[in-house]
PDB file of C-alpha atoms in Angstrom:
ATOM      1  CA  MET A   1      27.369  10.771  11.653  1.00 68.00           C
ATOM      2  CA  ALA A   2      28.847   7.989   9.681  1.00 81.00           C
ATOM      3  CA  ILE A   3      26.690   6.852   6.386  1.00 88.00           C
ATOM      4  CA  THR A   4      26.574   2.967   6.039  1.00 91.00           C
ATOM      5  CA  ALA A   5      26.832   1.201   2.938  1.00 88.00           C
ATOM      6  CA  ALA A   6      23.445  -0.439   3.716  1.00 88.00           C
ATOM      7  CA  GLN A   7      22.262   3.262   4.394  1.00 90.00           C
ATOM      8  CA  VAL A   8      23.367   4.053   0.817  1.00 90.00           C
ATOM      9  CA  LYS A   9      22.044   0.708  -1.140  1.00 87.00           C
ATOM     10  CA  GLU A  10      18.861   1.257   0.190  1.00 87.00           C
ATOM     11  CA  LEU A  11      18.252   4.936  -0.935  1.00 88.00           C
ATOM     12  CA  ARG A  12      19.642   3.783  -4.331  1.00 86.00           C
ATOM     13  CA  GLU A  13      17.146   0.810  -4.420  1.00 82.00           C
ATOM     14  CA  MET A  14      14.180   3.562  -3.225  1.00 84.00           C
ATOM     15  CA  THR A  15      15.033   6.308  -5.972  1.00 83.00           C
ATOM     16  CA  GLY A  16      17.166   4.625  -8.655  1.00 81.00           C
ATOM     17  CA  ALA A  17      19.817   7.562  -7.780  1.00 84.00           C
ATOM     18  CA  GLY A  18      23.613   7.006  -8.492  1.00 85.00           C
ATOM     19  CA  MET A  19      25.590   5.853  -5.464  1.00 86.00           C
ATOM     20  CA  MET A  20      27.670   8.989  -5.061  1.00 88.00           C
ATOM     21  CA  ASP A  21      24.634  11.252  -5.466  1.00 89.00           C
ATOM     22  CA  ALA A  22      22.732   8.545  -2.414  1.00 89.00           C
ATOM     23  CA  LYS A  23      25.261   8.923  -0.091  1.00 91.00           C
ATOM     24  CA  LYS A  24      25.724  12.592  -0.649  1.00 92.00           C
ATOM     25  CA  ALA A  25      21.797  12.978  -0.102  1.00 91.00           C
ATOM     26  CA  LEU A  26      22.560  11.085   3.496  1.00 93.00           C
ATOM     27  CA  THR A  27      25.629  13.049   4.385  1.00 93.00           C
ATOM     28  CA  GLU A  28      23.810  16.470   3.694  1.00 91.00           C
ATOM     29  CA  THR A  29      20.618  15.314   5.640  1.00 92.00           C
ATOM     30  CA  ASP A  30      22.346  13.860   8.440  1.00 91.00           C
ATOM     31  CA  GLY A  31      21.217  10.182   7.435  1.00 91.00           C
ATOM     32  CA  ASP A  32      17.516  10.857   7.285  1.00 91.00           C
ATOM     33  CA  THR A  33      16.392   8.549   4.536  1.00 89.00           C
ATOM     34  CA  GLU A  34      13.186  10.440   3.817  1.00 87.00           C
ATOM     35  CA  ALA A  35      14.754  13.805   3.600  1.00 89.00           C
ATOM     36  CA  ALA A  36      17.431  12.613   1.714  1.00 89.00           C
ATOM     37  CA  ILE A  37      14.939  11.386  -0.653  1.00 88.00           C
ATOM     38  CA  ASP A  38      13.578  14.751  -1.017  1.00 87.00           C
ATOM     39  CA  TRP A  39      16.954  16.298  -1.541  1.00 88.00           C
ATOM     40  CA  LEU A  40      17.534  13.997  -3.991  1.00 87.00           C
ATOM     41  CA  ARG A  41      14.408  15.032  -5.900  1.00 83.00           C
ATOM     42  CA  THR A  42      14.763  18.786  -5.379  1.00 85.00           C
ATOM     43  CA  LYS A  43      18.276  18.607  -7.227  1.00 81.00           C
ATOM     44  CA  GLY A  44      15.995  15.919  -9.864  1.00 78.00           C
ATOM     45  CA  LEU A  45      18.155  12.728  -8.956  1.00 79.00           C
ATOM     46  CA  ALA A  46      15.329  10.981  -8.229  1.00 73.00           C
ATOM     47  CA  LYS A  47      11.846  10.244  -9.360  1.00 60.00           C
ATOM     48  CA  ALA A  48       9.208   9.429  -6.289  1.00 54.00           C
ATOM     49  CA  ALA A  49      10.821   7.094  -4.182  1.00 54.00           C
ATOM     50  CA  LYS A  50       9.306   3.863  -4.059  1.00 55.00           C
ATOM     51  CA  LYS A  51       6.947   2.655  -0.835  1.00 45.00           C
ATOM     52  CA  ALA A  52       9.435   2.233   1.701  1.00 41.00           C
ATOM     53  CA  GLY A  53       7.403  -0.486   3.227  1.00 38.00           C
ATOM     54  CA  ARG A  54       8.468  -3.688   1.840  1.00 35.00           C
ATOM     55  CA  THR A  55       6.280  -6.626   1.791  1.00 35.00           C
ATOM     56  CA  ALA A  56       7.175  -8.873   5.014  1.00 36.00           C
ATOM     57  CA  ALA A  57       4.830 -11.142   6.874  1.00 72.00           C
ATOM     58  CA  GLU A  58       3.497 -13.992   5.240  1.00 91.00           C
ATOM     59  CA  GLY A  59      -0.264 -15.144   5.169  1.00 94.00           C
ATOM     60  CA  LEU A  60      -3.937 -14.297   3.190  1.00 96.00           C
ATOM     61  CA  VAL A  61      -6.407 -11.393   2.823  1.00 97.00           C
ATOM     62  CA  ALA A  62      -9.701 -11.899   2.866  1.00 98.00           C
ATOM     63  CA  VAL A  63     -12.721 -10.243   1.679  1.00 98.00           C
ATOM     64  CA  LYS A  64     -16.240 -10.545   2.150  1.00 98.00           C
ATOM     65  CA  VAL A  65     -19.271  -8.761   0.786  1.00 97.00           C
ATOM     66  CA  GLU A  66     -23.071  -9.094   1.978  1.00 96.00           C
ATOM     67  CA  GLY A  67     -25.232  -6.268   0.275  1.00 86.00           C
ATOM     68  CA  GLY A  68     -23.690  -2.873   1.083  1.00 95.00           C
ATOM     69  CA  ARG A  69     -21.113  -3.783   3.806  1.00 97.00           C
ATOM     70  CA  GLY A  70     -17.538  -5.521   2.708  1.00 98.00           C
ATOM     71  CA  VAL A  71     -15.339  -6.343   4.834  1.00 98.00           C
ATOM     72  CA  ALA A  72     -11.386  -7.462   4.091  1.00 98.00           C
ATOM     73  CA  VAL A  73      -9.263  -8.940   7.304  1.00 98.00           C
ATOM     74  CA  GLU A  74      -5.232  -9.614   6.775  1.00 97.00           C
ATOM     75  CA  VAL A  75      -4.206 -12.938   8.894  1.00 96.00           C
ATOM     76  CA  ASN A  76      -0.519 -13.072   8.962  1.00 93.00           C
ATOM     77  CA  SER A  77       1.732 -16.641   8.799  1.00 90.00           C
ATOM     78  CA  GLU A  78       5.602 -16.790   9.176  1.00 86.00           C
ATOM     79  CA  THR A  79       5.729 -18.430   5.977  1.00 86.00           C
ATOM     80  CA  ASP A  80       4.173 -18.365   2.745  1.00 87.00           C
ATOM     81  CA  PHE A  81       3.564 -22.133   2.493  1.00 88.00           C
ATOM     82  CA  VAL A  82       0.940 -21.752   5.614  1.00 88.00           C
ATOM     83  CA  GLY A  83      -1.097 -19.594   3.249  1.00 87.00           C
ATOM     84  CA  LYS A  84      -1.297 -22.801   0.355  1.00 91.00           C
ATOM     85  CA  ASN A  85      -2.484 -24.723   3.794  1.00 92.00           C
ATOM     86  CA  ALA A  86      -6.018 -25.948   3.384  1.00 93.00           C
ATOM     87  CA  ASP A  87      -6.849 -25.901   7.125  1.00 93.00           C
ATOM     88  CA  PHE A  88      -5.174 -22.177   7.589  1.00 94.00           C
ATOM     89  CA  GLN A  89      -7.199 -20.777   4.568  1.00 96.00           C
ATOM     90  CA  LYS A  90     -10.641 -22.532   5.922  1.00 96.00           C
ATOM     91  CA  MET A  91      -9.354 -20.550   9.163  1.00 97.00           C
ATOM     92  CA  VAL A  92      -8.941 -16.974   7.437  1.00 97.00           C
ATOM     93  CA  SER A  93     -12.513 -17.570   5.623  1.00 97.00           C
ATOM     94  CA  GLY A  94     -13.859 -18.228   9.106  1.00 97.00           C
ATOM     95  CA  ILE A  95     -12.672 -15.088  10.218  1.00 98.00           C
ATOM     96  CA  ALA A  96     -13.382 -13.239   7.572  1.00 98.00           C
ATOM     97  CA  ASP A  97     -17.078 -14.457   8.482  1.00 97.00           C
ATOM     98  CA  ALA A  98     -16.892 -13.011  11.601  1.00 97.00           C
ATOM     99  CA  ALA A  99     -15.429  -9.643  10.785  1.00 98.00           C
ATOM    100  CA  MET A 100     -18.764  -9.293   8.742  1.00 97.00           C
ATOM    101  CA  GLY A 101     -20.866  -8.263  12.341  1.00 95.00           C
ATOM    102  CA  VAL A 102     -17.808  -6.252  13.755  1.00 97.00           C
ATOM    103  CA  ASP A 103     -16.039  -2.749  13.492  1.00 95.00           C
ATOM    104  CA  ASP A 104     -12.366  -3.258  13.986  1.00 96.00           C
ATOM    105  CA  VAL A 105     -10.083  -5.765  14.590  1.00 96.00           C
ATOM    106  CA  GLU A 106      -9.990  -5.931  18.569  1.00 96.00           C
ATOM    107  CA  ALA A 107     -13.342  -6.600  18.077  1.00 97.00           C
ATOM    108  CA  LEU A 108     -12.778  -9.367  15.738  1.00 97.00           C
ATOM    109  CA  LYS A 109     -10.377 -10.811  17.907  1.00 96.00           C
ATOM    110  CA  ALA A 110     -13.335 -11.055  20.676  1.00 96.00           C
ATOM    111  CA  ALA A 111     -16.037 -12.178  18.021  1.00 97.00           C
ATOM    112  CA  ASP A 112     -17.375 -15.997  17.912  1.00 96.00           C
ATOM    113  CA  MET A 113     -15.952 -18.714  15.853  1.00 95.00           C
ATOM    114  CA  GLY A 114     -17.657 -21.827  16.250  1.00 91.00           C
ATOM    115  CA  GLY A 115     -18.031 -21.634  19.706  1.00 94.00           C
ATOM    116  CA  LYS A 116     -14.329 -20.051  20.569  1.00 94.00           C
ATOM    117  CA  THR A 117     -13.087 -16.749  20.060  1.00 96.00           C
ATOM    118  CA  VAL A 118     -11.653 -15.891  16.973  1.00 97.00           C
ATOM    119  CA  GLU A 119      -8.315 -14.944  19.345  1.00 94.00           C
ATOM    120  CA  ALA A 120      -8.454 -18.578  20.517  1.00 94.00           C
ATOM    121  CA  THR A 121      -9.175 -20.340  17.419  1.00 95.00           C
ATOM    122  CA  VAL A 122      -5.606 -18.848  15.633  1.00 93.00           C
ATOM    123  CA  THR A 123      -4.157 -19.940  19.248  1.00 91.00           C
ATOM    124  CA  ASP A 124      -5.340 -22.876  18.576  1.00 91.00           C
ATOM    125  CA  ALA A 125      -4.286 -23.261  15.143  1.00 90.00           C
ATOM    126  CA  ILE A 126      -0.567 -21.977  15.770  1.00 86.00           C
ATOM    127  CA  ALA A 127      -0.210 -25.185  18.197  1.00 82.00           C
ATOM    128  CA  THR A 128      -1.570 -27.523  15.138  1.00 84.00           C
ATOM    129  CA  ILE A 129       0.596 -26.045  12.413  1.00 83.00           C
ATOM    130  CA  GLY A 130       3.690 -24.691  14.571  1.00 80.00           C
ATOM    131  CA  GLU A 131       4.205 -21.152  13.191  1.00 83.00           C
ATOM    132  CA  ASN A 132       3.207 -18.321  14.517  1.00 84.00           C
ATOM    133  CA  MET A 133      -0.183 -16.285  13.328  1.00 90.00           C
ATOM    134  CA  SER A 134      -1.968 -13.155  13.930  1.00 92.00           C
ATOM    135  CA  VAL A 135      -5.012 -11.783  13.081  1.00 95.00           C
ATOM    136  CA  ARG A 136      -3.486  -7.869  12.403  1.00 94.00           C
ATOM    137  CA  ARG A 137      -6.336  -5.774  10.772  1.00 96.00           C
ATOM    138  CA  MET A 138      -9.923  -5.635   9.210  1.00 97.00           C
ATOM    139  CA  ALA A 139     -10.930  -2.682   7.040  1.00 98.00           C
ATOM    140  CA  VAL A 140     -15.010  -2.274   6.499  1.00 98.00           C
ATOM    141  CA  ALA A 141     -16.597  -0.574   3.272  1.00 98.00           C
ATOM    142  CA  THR A 142     -20.292   0.346   3.099  1.00 97.00           C
ATOM    143  CA  GLY A 143     -22.245   1.806   0.197  1.00 96.00           C
ATOM    144  CA  GLY A 144     -25.235   1.497  -1.957  1.00 96.00           C
ATOM    145  CA  SER A 145     -23.663  -1.587  -3.332  1.00 97.00           C
ATOM    146  CA  VAL A 146     -19.880  -2.886  -2.577  1.00 98.00           C
ATOM    147  CA  VAL A 147     -17.880  -4.667  -5.352  1.00 97.00           C
ATOM    148  CA  SER A 148     -14.965  -7.397  -4.304  1.00 97.00           C
ATOM    149  CA  TYR A 149     -11.587  -8.452  -5.953  1.00 98.00           C
ATOM    150  CA  VAL A 150      -9.020 -10.937  -5.348  1.00 97.00           C
ATOM    151  CA  HIS A 151      -5.219 -10.434  -6.904  1.00 95.00           C
ATOM    152  CA  ASN A 152      -3.320 -13.532  -6.797  1.00 88.00           C
ATOM    153  CA  ALA A 153      -6.016 -15.823  -5.275  1.00 93.00           C
ATOM    154  CA  ALA A 154      -4.912 -18.739  -3.471  1.00 93.00           C
ATOM    155  CA  ALA A 155      -8.351 -19.850  -2.292  1.00 94.00           C
ATOM    156  CA  PRO A 156     -12.066 -18.157  -3.367  1.00 95.00           C
ATOM    157  CA  GLY A 157     -12.350 -14.508  -1.863  1.00 96.00           C
ATOM    158  CA  MET A 158      -8.675 -14.687  -0.682  1.00 97.00           C
ATOM    159  CA  GLY A 159      -4.824 -13.914  -1.786  1.00 96.00           C
ATOM    160  CA  LYS A 160      -2.292 -11.419  -1.598  1.00 95.00           C
ATOM    161  CA  ILE A 161      -4.252  -8.341  -2.360  1.00 97.00           C
ATOM    162  CA  GLY A 162      -7.602  -7.747  -1.673  1.00 98.00           C
ATOM    163  CA  VAL A 163     -10.212  -4.567  -2.795  1.00 98.00           C
ATOM    164  CA  LEU A 164     -13.450  -3.059  -2.334  1.00 98.00           C
ATOM    165  CA  VAL A 165     -15.054  -0.911  -3.972  1.00 98.00           C
ATOM    166  CA  ALA A 166     -18.604   0.905  -2.404  1.00 98.00           C
ATOM    167  CA  MET A 167     -20.710   2.907  -4.956  1.00 97.00           C
ATOM    168  CA  SER A 168     -23.326   4.815  -4.955  1.00 95.00           C
ATOM    169  CA  GLY A 169     -25.318   2.835  -7.501  1.00 89.00           C
ATOM    170  CA  GLU A 170     -25.235  -0.753  -9.035  1.00 91.00           C
ATOM    171  CA  ASN A 171     -22.782  -1.591 -11.681  1.00 95.00           C
ATOM    172  CA  GLU A 172     -20.977  -5.191 -10.458  1.00 95.00           C
ATOM    173  CA  ALA A 173     -18.981  -5.272 -13.779  1.00 97.00           C
ATOM    174  CA  PHE A 174     -17.811  -1.992 -13.850  1.00 97.00           C
ATOM    175  CA  GLY A 175     -17.327  -2.128 -10.098  1.00 97.00           C
ATOM    176  CA  LYS A 176     -14.999  -5.507 -10.445  1.00 97.00           C
ATOM    177  CA  GLN A 177     -12.954  -2.752 -13.191  1.00 97.00           C
ATOM    178  CA  VAL A 178     -12.430   0.088 -10.588  1.00 98.00           C
ATOM    179  CA  ALA A 179     -10.905  -2.789  -8.282  1.00 98.00           C
ATOM    180  CA  MET A 180      -8.838  -4.122 -10.400  1.00 97.00           C
ATOM    181  CA  HIS A 181      -7.186  -0.891 -11.065  1.00 97.00           C
ATOM    182  CA  ILE A 182      -6.758  -0.391  -7.616  1.00 97.00           C
ATOM    183  CA  ALA A 183      -5.218  -3.629  -6.896  1.00 96.00           C
ATOM    184  CA  ALA A 184      -2.745  -2.490 -10.151  1.00 95.00           C
ATOM    185  CA  ALA A 185      -2.400   1.559  -9.317  1.00 95.00           C
ATOM    186  CA  ASN A 186      -2.919   1.174  -5.446  1.00 95.00           C
ATOM    187  CA  PRO A 187      -4.230   5.114  -4.925  1.00 96.00           C
ATOM    188  CA  GLN A 188      -3.099   6.837  -1.989  1.00 94.00           C
ATOM    189  CA  SER A 189      -6.459   8.307  -1.474  1.00 96.00           C
ATOM    190  CA  LEU A 190     -10.440   8.355  -2.898  1.00 97.00           C
ATOM    191  CA  GLY A 191      -9.697  12.078  -4.023  1.00 95.00           C
ATOM    192  CA  GLU A 192      -7.891  15.317  -3.417  1.00 93.00           C
ATOM    193  CA  ALA A 193      -9.420  16.241  -0.090  1.00 93.00           C
ATOM    194  CA  ASP A 194      -9.079  12.834   1.715  1.00 93.00           C
ATOM    195  CA  LEU A 195      -5.036  12.942   0.475  1.00 92.00           C
ATOM    196  CA  ASP A 196      -2.905  13.474   4.071  1.00 91.00           C
ATOM    197  CA  PRO A 197      -2.214  16.963   4.158  1.00 92.00           C
ATOM    198  CA  ALA A 198       1.574  16.230   5.623  1.00 91.00           C
ATOM    199  CA  VAL A 199       1.883  14.420   2.087  1.00 90.00           C
ATOM    200  CA  VAL A 200       0.539  16.879   0.114  1.00 91.00           C
ATOM    201  CA  GLU A 201       2.578  19.769   2.414  1.00 92.00           C
ATOM    202  CA  ARG A 202       6.106  17.696   1.405  1.00 90.00           C
ATOM    203  CA  GLU A 203       5.259  17.022  -2.070  1.00 90.00           C
ATOM    204  CA  LYS A 204       4.610  20.919  -2.943  1.00 88.00           C
ATOM    205  CA  ASN A 205       7.599  21.972  -0.806  1.00 89.00           C
ATOM    206  CA  VAL A 206       9.606  19.425  -3.052  1.00 87.00           C
ATOM    207  CA  LEU A 207       8.118  20.865  -6.374  1.00 86.00           C
ATOM    208  CA  THR A 208       8.920  24.335  -4.876  1.00 85.00           C
ATOM    209  CA  GLU A 209      12.774  23.729  -4.802  1.00 85.00           C
ATOM    210  CA  GLN A 210      12.627  21.801  -8.087  1.00 82.00           C
ATOM    211  CA  ALA A 211      10.944  24.857  -9.475  1.00 82.00           C
ATOM    212  CA  ARG A 212      13.105  27.796  -7.552  1.00 81.00           C
ATOM    213  CA  GLU A 213      16.712  25.938  -9.003  1.00 80.00           C
ATOM    214  CA  SER A 214      15.540  26.745 -12.615  1.00 78.00           C
ATOM    215  CA  GLY A 215      16.003  29.994 -11.398  1.00 79.00           C
ATOM    216  CA  LYS A 216      12.546  31.246 -12.652  1.00 81.00           C
ATOM    217  CA  PRO A 217      10.617  34.273 -11.399  1.00 82.00           C
ATOM    218  CA  ASP A 218       8.243  33.786  -8.805  1.00 81.00           C
ATOM    219  CA  ASN A 219       5.364  34.457 -10.703  1.00 84.00           C
ATOM    220  CA  VAL A 220       6.304  31.551 -13.039  1.00 85.00           C
ATOM    221  CA  ILE A 221       7.149  29.349 -10.143  1.00 82.00           C
ATOM    222  CA  GLU A 222       3.476  29.476  -9.099  1.00 85.00           C
ATOM    223  CA  LYS A 223       1.764  28.756 -12.139  1.00 88.00           C
ATOM    224  CA  MET A 224       4.792  25.675 -12.248  1.00 88.00           C
ATOM    225  CA  ILE A 225       3.469  24.860  -8.859  1.00 88.00           C
ATOM    226  CA  VAL A 226      -0.157  24.300  -9.193  1.00 88.00           C
ATOM    227  CA  GLY A 227       0.592  22.497 -12.783  1.00 90.00           C
ATOM    228  CA  ARG A 228       2.879  20.297 -10.923  1.00 90.00           C
ATOM    229  CA  MET A 229       0.601  19.661  -8.236  1.00 90.00           C
ATOM    230  CA  LYS A 230      -2.263  18.839 -10.023  1.00 92.00           C
ATOM    231  CA  LYS A 231      -0.507  16.439 -12.327  1.00 92.00           C
ATOM    232  CA  PHE A 232       1.039  14.670  -8.331  1.00 92.00           C
ATOM    233  CA  PHE A 233      -3.375  14.448  -7.933  1.00 94.00           C
ATOM    234  CA  SER A 234      -3.612  12.629 -10.695  1.00 93.00           C
ATOM    235  CA  GLU A 235      -1.114   9.966  -9.983  1.00 93.00           C
ATOM    236  CA  VAL A 236      -2.102   9.549  -6.688  1.00 94.00           C
ATOM    237  CA  THR A 237      -5.725  10.100  -6.080  1.00 97.00           C
ATOM    238  CA  LEU A 238      -8.357   6.813  -7.301  1.00 98.00           C
ATOM    239  CA  LEU A 239     -10.632   9.323  -8.906  1.00 97.00           C
ATOM    240  CA  GLY A 240      -8.240  11.363 -10.408  1.00 97.00           C
ATOM    241  CA  GLN A 241      -5.781   8.325 -12.010  1.00 97.00           C
ATOM    242  CA  ALA A 242      -6.242   7.243 -15.872  1.00 96.00           C
ATOM    243  CA  PHE A 243      -9.096   4.751 -15.735  1.00 97.00           C
ATOM    244  CA  VAL A 244      -6.714   1.743 -16.689  1.00 95.00           C
ATOM    245  CA  VAL A 245      -9.787   0.310 -18.620  1.00 94.00           C
ATOM    246  CA  ASP A 246      -9.791   3.606 -20.661  1.00 94.00           C
ATOM    247  CA  PRO A 247      -6.661   5.538 -20.191  1.00 95.00           C
ATOM    248  CA  ASP A 248      -8.393   8.387 -21.641  1.00 96.00           C
ATOM    249  CA  ASN A 249     -10.911   8.937 -18.983  1.00 97.00           C
ATOM    250  CA  THR A 250     -10.347   9.677 -15.316  1.00 97.00           C
ATOM    251  CA  VAL A 251     -11.774   6.859 -12.891  1.00 98.00           C
ATOM    252  CA  ALA A 252     -14.188   9.751 -11.672  1.00 97.00           C
ATOM    253  CA  GLU A 253     -15.312  10.303 -15.579  1.00 97.00           C
ATOM    254  CA  ALA A 254     -15.753   6.538 -16.580  1.00 97.00           C
ATOM    255  CA  ALA A 255     -18.232   5.953 -12.830  1.00 97.00           C
ATOM    256  CA  LYS A 256     -19.948   8.543 -14.260  1.00 97.00           C
ATOM    257  CA  ASN A 257     -20.301   7.265 -17.532  1.00 96.00           C
ATOM    258  CA  ALA A 258     -21.046   3.892 -15.956  1.00 96.00           C
ATOM    259  CA  GLY A 259     -23.804   5.833 -14.133  1.00 96.00           C
ATOM    260  CA  VAL A 260     -22.491   5.703 -10.340  1.00 97.00           C
ATOM    261  CA  GLU A 261     -20.435   7.721  -8.181  1.00 97.00           C
ATOM    262  CA  ILE A 262     -17.437   5.718  -6.033  1.00 98.00           C
ATOM    263  CA  THR A 263     -17.812   6.683  -2.210  1.00 97.00           C
ATOM    264  CA  GLY A 264     -15.341   4.578  -0.786  1.00 97.00           C
ATOM    265  CA  TYR A 265     -12.637   1.531  -1.091  1.00 98.00           C
ATOM    266  CA  VAL A 266     -10.194  -0.487   0.734  1.00 98.00           C
ATOM    267  CA  ARG A 267      -7.108  -1.830  -0.532  1.00 98.00           C
ATOM    268  CA  MET A 268      -5.019  -4.194   1.951  1.00 97.00           C
ATOM    269  CA  GLU A 269      -2.014  -6.031   0.792  1.00 95.00           C
ATOM    270  CA  VAL A 270      -0.790  -8.880   2.839  1.00 94.00           C
ATOM    271  CA  GLY A 271       2.506  -7.738   4.972  1.00 89.00           C
ATOM    272  CA  GLU A 272       1.981  -4.025   3.889  1.00 86.00           C
ATOM    273  CA  GLY A 273       4.556  -1.753   5.910  1.00 75.00           C
ATOM    274  CA  ILE A 274       5.881  -4.474   8.004  1.00 72.00           C
ATOM    275  CA  GLU A 275       9.852  -4.594   7.199  1.00 59.00           C
ATOM    276  CA  LYS A 276      11.491  -7.835   6.829  1.00 56.00           C
ATOM    277  CA  VAL A 277      14.905  -9.075   8.256  1.00 50.00           C
ATOM    278  CA  GLU A 278      16.649 -10.090   5.224  1.00 49.00           C
ATOM    279  CA  GLU A 279      19.960 -12.101   6.793  1.00 46.00           C
ATOM    280  CA  ASP A 280      22.655 -12.729   3.824  1.00 48.00           C
ATOM    281  CA  PHE A 281      22.003 -16.235   2.442  1.00 45.00           C
ATOM    282  CA  ALA A 282      25.746 -17.430   2.849  1.00 55.00           C
ATOM    283  CA  ALA A 283      25.872 -16.211   6.136  1.00 54.00           C
ATOM    284  CA  GLU A 284      22.823 -17.550   7.571  1.00 48.00           C
ATOM    285  CA  VAL A 285      24.423 -21.271   5.732  1.00 49.00           C
ATOM    286  CA  ALA A 286      27.422 -20.284   7.648  1.00 54.00           C
ATOM    287  CA  LYS A 287      25.555 -19.673  10.691  1.00 51.00           C
ATOM    288  CA  THR A 288      23.999 -23.353  10.528  1.00 47.00           C
ATOM    289  CA  MET A 289      26.882 -25.090   9.948  1.00 51.00           C
ATOM    290  CA  GLY A 290      28.395 -23.819  13.013  1.00 52.00           C
ATOM    291  CA  SER A 291      31.163 -21.991  11.517  1.00 43.00           C
TER     292      SER A 291
END
């Protein structure tokens, strides 16, 4: 199949590979971007790819905690400007309050909010503010104690990234440090057992092919893979990551020293996983001018 310049550009941005290497990878994999990433990594021509889901939608994430239960909700808008609107922020805060009594986003939309459902409240706000909005998702964290943190706060309890940390014991200061770590490090799972098996298998396959490229015997390759998978787990799991506050200890070790156990977490970022259609600015101006 024909490989477009846009495909090559996207792959280069995701992997840091050279233009010809990116084009060859796409050609070898029939234009499959994910397979091309693996091909480049196998050849040692790319690092682990950046996450493909580009932040696209605007809006806010709000977090709320009461005792051993915390909720995070994402309410989207078309522009960042609306996220700074006091009326929008008040609505999002009310939606987070309503989320304390439900367990999923569909129940949240049907929940009462000042005599109207959350969904009806959002519909009214669309008519008032003049922008499309939606309650996209919610997540719950429960534990002996739950600590929240908001990164890039636009107002108390809401911003671009919301984090909840559930723990078996009480240590709010430590929990806040872990929440900040999660916001920055963006782990894929709590521990090895929580990782998507497909992700683990894919990584193992890539590392196996890399090791085989070295030409070493099978018994050496097996040891190489064990070591490299251990490193992989230490990079992508929260409990295995080096704690940003104390890099000599993993997060799990730091939690033990703090007298608690981390039992779960939520990290929610505005627009996560939604692709934004980016239009060439010059073309957009030309279209506006009618040329």
